[in-house]
Amino acid sequence: MDTKKKKAIYIGVAGLAAVLILWYFLRETPVSVETTISKRGPMLVTIDGEGKTRVREKHIVTAPVAGKMSRIRLAEGDMIPHDYEITVIDPNPPLQRSPDTYDDRPSIYGAKVYAPAAGKVLRIYEKSGRMVSAGAPIVEIGDPDNIEIVVDVLSTEALLIPPGARMIIDNPNTAEPIKARVRLIESQAITKVSALGVEEQRVNVVGDLQTKGLRFGDNFRVDLRIVIWEASEVLMIPASSIFRSGEDWNVFVVVSGKARLRAVKIGHLSSEFAEVLNGIEEGERVVLHPPNQLTDGGAVSTQ
């Protein structure tokens, strides 16, 4: 091989190497993204909160007179019948009879305190014998089978709750949730300070349990959702895939290894999913949590 041919080969190899090196450094590096498929299915929009159970009708038994109360022999959780004798109070000073009453007893001792209704002892304010004033609470009684659910929500959220809305309560024992229905939205809001130190107007929402055979007591903590909208079948994508661009919602759709920016019209929006009215079709692949470096037409690699 003559010198000219060798030189041409060397030049060609060097040129190819230069092109490969240039391509390597200038080539587009695909952005790694996580994706999912748009699909049809049932969707719920809920107001989530932390509520508590409450005995619907409580009876607070109070001292009828001031005096020395005998020790209460009950324990919290005891079931007692109607007219059960809870304690006896020796009045102080002793209650005098009317002068018109012909009785040789100088005073009345032992004012007996009875249960106004059958139920469970929910709270004993003071078990030991002691001096009490008239009207002082002694015990609290309620029907453990008559439980309601109470949760406070923002006043702006309360306006969205329809009458009889479903309440879905997490069941710590099984995967099957506990069912309830909204019975009452209280008309009086209360001011509370949030964990961030912001004053909020909140409203109590009260619901009746529909699931039977529960072992709830009074003031038990529950995690729940109030359903404000639901549909059996809608086209939806994860809420984490959409983002605002001006006044419009947008999403990145993966087509042939490229990210394509697509404007979409969103209907109902929950904490997990967004209802898609138009802009994408069922089965299209969308990008979750779009990274800042992702651009329209940019190459992507899916996880």
Protein backbone atom coordinates (compact mmCIF):
# COMPACT_ATOMS: atom_id res chain seq x y z
CA MET A 1 0.00 0.00 0.00
CA ASP A 2 1.49 3.28 -1.03
CA THR A 3 1.95 6.25 1.24
CA LYS A 4 -0.96 8.25 -0.22
CA LYS A 5 -3.47 5.48 0.47
CA LYS A 6 -2.23 5.04 4.04
CA LYS A 7 -2.50 8.76 4.61
CA ALA A 8 -6.07 8.78 3.27
CA ILE A 9 -7.03 5.91 5.58
CA TYR A 10 -5.51 7.65 8.59
CA ILE A 11 -7.33 10.88 7.74
CA GLY A 12 -10.62 8.99 7.31
CA VAL A 13 -10.24 7.18 10.64
CA ALA A 14 -9.31 10.42 12.40
CA GLY A 15 -12.29 12.20 10.86
CA LEU A 16 -14.68 9.41 11.90
CA ALA A 17 -13.27 9.48 15.42
CA ALA A 18 -13.73 13.25 15.56
CA VAL A 19 -17.35 12.91 14.41
CA LEU A 20 -18.03 10.21 17.01
CA ILE A 21 -16.46 12.30 19.77
CA LEU A 22 -18.45 15.35 18.69
CA TRP A 23 -21.67 13.30 18.58
CA TYR A 24 -21.00 11.87 22.03
CA PHE A 25 -20.61 15.28 23.63
CA LEU A 26 -23.41 16.98 21.72
CA ARG A 27 -25.96 14.18 21.85
CA GLU A 28 -29.13 14.75 23.91
CA THR A 29 -29.14 12.89 27.23
CA PRO A 30 -32.58 11.39 27.91
CA VAL A 31 -34.25 12.61 31.10
CA SER A 32 -35.19 9.77 33.42
CA VAL A 33 -38.90 9.98 34.29
CA GLU A 34 -41.58 7.94 36.00
CA THR A 35 -44.72 7.35 33.97
CA THR A 36 -48.17 5.82 34.18
CA ILE A 37 -51.11 5.14 31.88
CA SER A 38 -54.30 7.23 31.73
CA LYS A 39 -57.25 5.01 32.56
CA ARG A 40 -60.97 4.91 33.22
CA GLY A 41 -62.40 3.98 36.60
CA PRO A 42 -64.33 5.14 39.66
CA MET A 43 -63.25 8.41 41.25
CA LEU A 44 -63.99 10.12 44.55
CA VAL A 45 -63.43 13.70 45.67
CA THR A 46 -63.27 13.84 49.45
CA ILE A 47 -62.61 16.10 52.39
CA ASP A 48 -60.20 14.26 54.65
CA GLY A 49 -60.01 14.80 58.37
CA GLU A 50 -59.39 13.44 61.83
CA GLY A 51 -62.57 13.07 63.83
CA LYS A 52 -63.76 11.42 67.00
CA THR A 53 -66.62 9.32 68.25
CA ARG A 54 -69.19 10.79 70.60
CA VAL A 55 -72.01 9.27 72.59
CA ARG A 56 -75.07 10.92 71.13
CA GLU A 57 -76.99 11.47 74.35
CA LYS A 58 -75.01 11.97 77.55
CA HIS A 59 -76.37 12.47 81.04
CA ILE A 60 -74.17 14.36 83.48
CA VAL A 61 -75.34 13.54 86.99
CA THR A 62 -74.79 16.43 89.39
CA ALA A 63 -74.98 16.87 93.14
CA PRO A 64 -78.50 17.96 94.17
CA VAL A 65 -77.20 19.59 97.37
CA ALA A 66 -73.91 20.67 98.90
CA GLY A 67 -72.45 18.25 101.40
CA LYS A 68 -70.27 15.21 102.06
CA MET A 69 -70.48 12.71 99.19
CA SER A 70 -69.99 9.01 99.90
CA ARG A 71 -67.36 7.11 97.95
CA ILE A 72 -68.61 5.96 94.53
CA ARG A 73 -68.34 2.20 94.10
CA LEU A 74 -68.63 2.27 90.32
CA ALA A 75 -65.86 2.11 87.73
CA GLU A 76 -65.73 3.76 84.32
CA GLY A 77 -67.17 1.31 81.80
CA ASP A 78 -69.73 -0.22 84.18
CA MET A 79 -73.25 -0.68 82.84
CA ILE A 80 -75.95 0.52 85.23
CA PRO A 81 -79.77 0.39 85.07
CA HIS A 82 -82.19 3.28 85.30
CA ASP A 83 -82.62 4.61 88.86
CA TYR A 84 -79.40 2.95 90.03
CA GLU A 85 -78.22 4.51 93.31
CA ILE A 86 -74.89 6.13 92.48
CA THR A 87 -74.01 7.75 95.79
CA VAL A 88 -75.40 9.47 98.86
CA ILE A 89 -74.70 13.06 99.90
CA ASP A 90 -75.03 14.18 103.52
CA PRO A 91 -76.16 17.81 103.25
CA ASN A 92 -74.01 20.47 104.86
CA PRO A 93 -75.55 22.19 106.68
CA PRO A 94 -78.28 19.59 107.24
CA LEU A 95 -81.51 20.33 105.43
CA GLN A 96 -84.12 21.39 107.98
CA ARG A 97 -87.72 20.38 107.63
CA SER A 98 -90.43 23.01 107.49
CA PRO A 99 -91.68 24.08 110.91
CA ASP A 100 -95.16 23.15 109.75
CA THR A 101 -94.11 19.50 109.35
CA TYR A 102 -94.97 17.46 112.43
CA ASP A 103 -91.97 15.16 112.56
CA ASP A 104 -89.59 14.53 115.45
CA ARG A 105 -86.59 14.16 113.06
CA PRO A 106 -84.57 17.38 113.25
CA SER A 107 -83.02 17.16 109.78
CA ILE A 108 -82.76 15.10 106.63
CA TYR A 109 -79.57 13.13 106.02
CA GLY A 110 -78.50 11.19 102.97
CA ALA A 111 -79.72 12.77 99.75
CA LYS A 112 -79.54 9.82 97.36
CA VAL A 113 -78.32 10.35 93.80
CA TYR A 114 -79.85 8.09 91.13
CA ALA A 115 -79.02 7.38 87.49
CA PRO A 116 -81.50 9.23 85.25
CA ALA A 117 -81.21 6.57 82.53
CA ALA A 118 -79.68 3.17 81.87
CA GLY A 119 -76.27 3.21 80.22
CA LYS A 120 -72.52 2.97 80.59
CA VAL A 121 -70.51 5.02 83.06
CA LEU A 122 -68.37 7.14 80.75
CA ARG A 123 -66.63 9.28 83.33
CA ILE A 124 -66.40 9.57 87.10
CA TYR A 125 -65.45 13.10 88.08
CA GLU A 126 -64.51 12.21 91.67
CA LYS A 127 -64.56 8.68 93.01
CA SER A 128 -63.43 9.36 96.57
CA GLY A 129 -65.73 10.60 99.29
CA ARG A 130 -65.40 14.37 99.61
CA MET A 131 -67.25 17.62 100.06
CA VAL A 132 -69.14 18.71 96.95
CA SER A 133 -71.06 21.84 96.08
CA ALA A 134 -74.58 21.83 94.70
CA GLY A 135 -74.52 21.30 90.94
CA ALA A 136 -71.02 19.76 90.91
CA PRO A 137 -70.72 16.98 88.28
CA ILE A 138 -70.46 13.48 89.73
CA VAL A 139 -70.64 10.97 86.87
CA GLU A 140 -71.37 10.97 83.15
CA ILE A 141 -73.63 8.25 81.71
CA GLY A 142 -74.41 7.40 78.08
CA ASP A 143 -75.62 4.69 75.74
CA PRO A 144 -72.53 3.08 74.12
CA ASP A 145 -74.64 1.75 71.24
CA ASN A 146 -75.75 5.25 70.25
CA ILE A 147 -72.49 6.62 68.83
CA GLU A 148 -72.04 9.46 66.34
CA ILE A 149 -68.99 10.74 64.47
CA VAL A 150 -67.83 14.36 64.78
CA VAL A 151 -65.17 16.05 62.64
CA ASP A 152 -64.38 19.73 62.20
CA VAL A 153 -63.70 21.02 58.69
CA LEU A 154 -62.93 24.44 57.25
CA SER A 155 -66.04 26.57 56.84
CA THR A 156 -65.27 26.85 53.11
CA GLU A 157 -65.20 23.05 52.87
CA ALA A 158 -68.45 22.69 54.79
CA LEU A 159 -70.24 24.53 51.97
CA LEU A 160 -69.26 21.72 49.58
CA ILE A 161 -70.74 18.87 51.64
CA PRO A 162 -74.12 17.70 50.26
CA PRO A 163 -76.90 16.52 52.62
CA GLY A 164 -76.49 12.87 53.56
CA ALA A 165 -72.95 12.68 52.17
CA ARG A 166 -71.10 9.41 52.62
CA MET A 167 -68.44 9.20 55.30
CA ILE A 168 -65.70 6.58 54.87
CA ILE A 169 -63.91 5.74 58.12
CA ASP A 170 -60.65 3.79 58.20
CA ASN A 171 -61.06 0.45 59.96
CA PRO A 172 -57.89 -0.50 61.87
CA ASN A 173 -58.98 -4.16 62.05
CA THR A 174 -59.91 -4.93 58.42
CA ALA A 175 -59.53 -3.53 54.94
CA GLU A 176 -63.29 -2.96 54.79
CA PRO A 177 -64.00 0.67 55.74
CA ILE A 178 -66.62 1.72 58.28
CA LYS A 179 -69.65 3.45 56.76
CA ALA A 180 -71.46 6.54 58.02
CA ARG A 181 -73.67 9.33 56.69
CA VAL A 182 -73.61 13.06 57.38
CA ARG A 183 -76.62 13.97 59.51
CA LEU A 184 -75.83 17.52 60.54
CA ILE A 185 -73.56 20.41 59.63
CA GLU A 186 -73.57 22.76 62.60
CA SER A 187 -74.50 26.36 61.83
CA GLN A 188 -72.02 27.90 64.28
CA ALA A 189 -68.36 28.05 63.24
CA ILE A 190 -65.54 28.08 65.77
CA THR A 191 -62.14 29.73 65.52
CA LYS A 192 -59.11 27.46 65.83
CA VAL A 193 -55.40 28.07 65.39
CA SER A 194 -53.71 25.69 62.96
CA ALA A 195 -50.31 24.05 63.49
CA LEU A 196 -48.84 26.89 61.40
CA GLY A 197 -50.31 29.49 63.74
CA VAL A 198 -53.05 30.60 61.34
CA GLU A 199 -56.56 31.30 62.63
CA GLU A 200 -59.17 29.18 60.85
CA GLN A 201 -62.96 29.11 60.91
CA ARG A 202 -64.02 25.51 61.35
CA VAL A 203 -67.42 23.82 61.48
CA ASN A 204 -68.43 20.56 63.14
CA VAL A 205 -69.87 17.91 60.82
CA VAL A 206 -71.83 15.15 62.57
CA GLY A 207 -72.48 11.72 61.06
CA ASP A 208 -74.42 8.60 62.01
CA LEU A 209 -72.71 5.21 61.86
CA GLN A 210 -74.20 2.68 59.45
CA THR A 211 -71.83 -0.21 60.11
CA LYS A 212 -73.10 -2.31 63.00
CA GLY A 213 -71.28 -4.36 65.61
CA LEU A 214 -68.50 -1.87 66.27
CA ARG A 215 -66.73 -1.59 69.61
CA PHE A 216 -66.30 2.15 69.66
CA GLY A 217 -66.33 4.03 72.92
CA ASP A 218 -66.70 7.72 73.61
CA ASN A 219 -64.09 10.12 72.24
CA PHE A 220 -62.24 7.54 70.11
CA ARG A 221 -60.03 9.03 67.35
CA VAL A 222 -60.95 8.13 63.74
CA ASP A 223 -59.49 8.99 60.33
CA LEU A 224 -62.21 9.64 57.79
CA ARG A 225 -63.16 11.01 54.39
CA ILE A 226 -66.36 12.85 53.49
CA VAL A 227 -67.38 12.21 49.88
CA ILE A 228 -68.41 15.45 48.16
CA TRP A 229 -68.43 14.04 44.60
CA GLU A 230 -68.14 10.61 43.02
CA ALA A 231 -68.54 8.92 39.64
CA SER A 232 -68.45 5.27 38.63
CA GLU A 233 -66.33 5.76 35.50
CA VAL A 234 -64.24 8.72 34.37
CA LEU A 235 -61.01 9.18 32.43
CA MET A 236 -58.40 10.09 35.00
CA ILE A 237 -54.69 10.58 35.54
CA PRO A 238 -52.69 11.05 38.76
CA ALA A 239 -52.87 14.58 40.16
CA SER A 240 -49.06 14.56 40.37
CA SER A 241 -48.82 14.50 36.56
CA ILE A 242 -50.53 17.85 35.90
CA PHE A 243 -49.16 21.35 36.37
CA ARG A 244 -50.23 24.92 35.70
CA SER A 245 -48.94 27.02 32.83
CA GLY A 246 -50.70 30.34 33.04
CA GLU A 247 -54.41 29.64 33.35
CA ASP A 248 -54.20 26.20 31.74
CA TRP A 249 -53.46 22.72 33.01
CA ASN A 250 -50.69 20.85 31.19
CA VAL A 251 -49.24 17.37 31.13
CA PHE A 252 -46.28 15.67 29.46
CA VAL A 253 -47.25 12.69 27.28
CA VAL A 254 -44.54 10.23 26.21
CA VAL A 255 -44.66 9.50 22.45
CA SER A 256 -41.90 7.42 20.79
CA GLY A 257 -39.40 8.21 23.53
CA LYS A 258 -40.11 11.96 23.45
CA ALA A 259 -41.96 14.12 25.98
CA ARG A 260 -44.79 16.03 24.33
CA LEU A 261 -46.36 18.97 26.16
CA ARG A 262 -50.13 18.72 26.04
CA ALA A 263 -52.81 21.13 27.30
CA VAL A 264 -55.62 19.29 29.09
CA LYS A 265 -59.01 20.28 30.45
CA ILE A 266 -59.46 19.08 34.03
CA GLY A 267 -62.81 18.49 35.70
CA HIS A 268 -62.92 17.29 39.29
CA LEU A 269 -59.65 17.14 41.19
CA SER A 270 -58.88 15.07 44.27
CA SER A 271 -55.71 14.66 46.30
CA GLU A 272 -54.81 11.60 44.17
CA PHE A 273 -56.45 11.89 40.75
CA ALA A 274 -57.62 14.42 38.18
CA GLU A 275 -60.64 13.91 35.93
CA VAL A 276 -59.67 14.56 32.28
CA LEU A 277 -62.40 16.11 30.12
CA ASN A 278 -60.27 16.44 26.98
CA GLY A 279 -56.65 16.67 25.85
CA ILE A 280 -55.54 13.05 26.16
CA GLU A 281 -57.04 9.66 25.38
CA GLU A 282 -57.33 6.52 27.45
CA GLY A 283 -54.13 4.48 27.47
CA GLU A 284 -51.70 7.32 26.80
CA ARG A 285 -48.56 7.40 28.93
CA VAL A 286 -48.09 10.51 31.10
CA VAL A 287 -45.11 11.70 33.14
CA LEU A 288 -45.43 11.76 36.94
CA HIS A 289 -43.80 14.63 38.87
CA PRO A 290 -42.32 16.26 35.72
CA PRO A 291 -38.73 17.40 36.46
CA ASN A 292 -37.72 21.00 35.74
CA GLN A 293 -35.28 20.00 32.99
CA LEU A 294 -37.99 18.25 30.96
CA THR A 295 -38.93 20.15 27.78
CA ASP A 296 -41.38 19.69 24.95
CA GLY A 297 -39.83 17.25 22.49
CA GLY A 298 -37.06 16.24 24.87
CA ALA A 299 -35.88 12.63 24.99
CA VAL A 300 -36.93 10.61 28.02
CA SER A 301 -36.10 7.26 29.52
CA THR A 302 -38.91 5.66 31.50
CA GLN A 303 -38.43 3.88 34.79
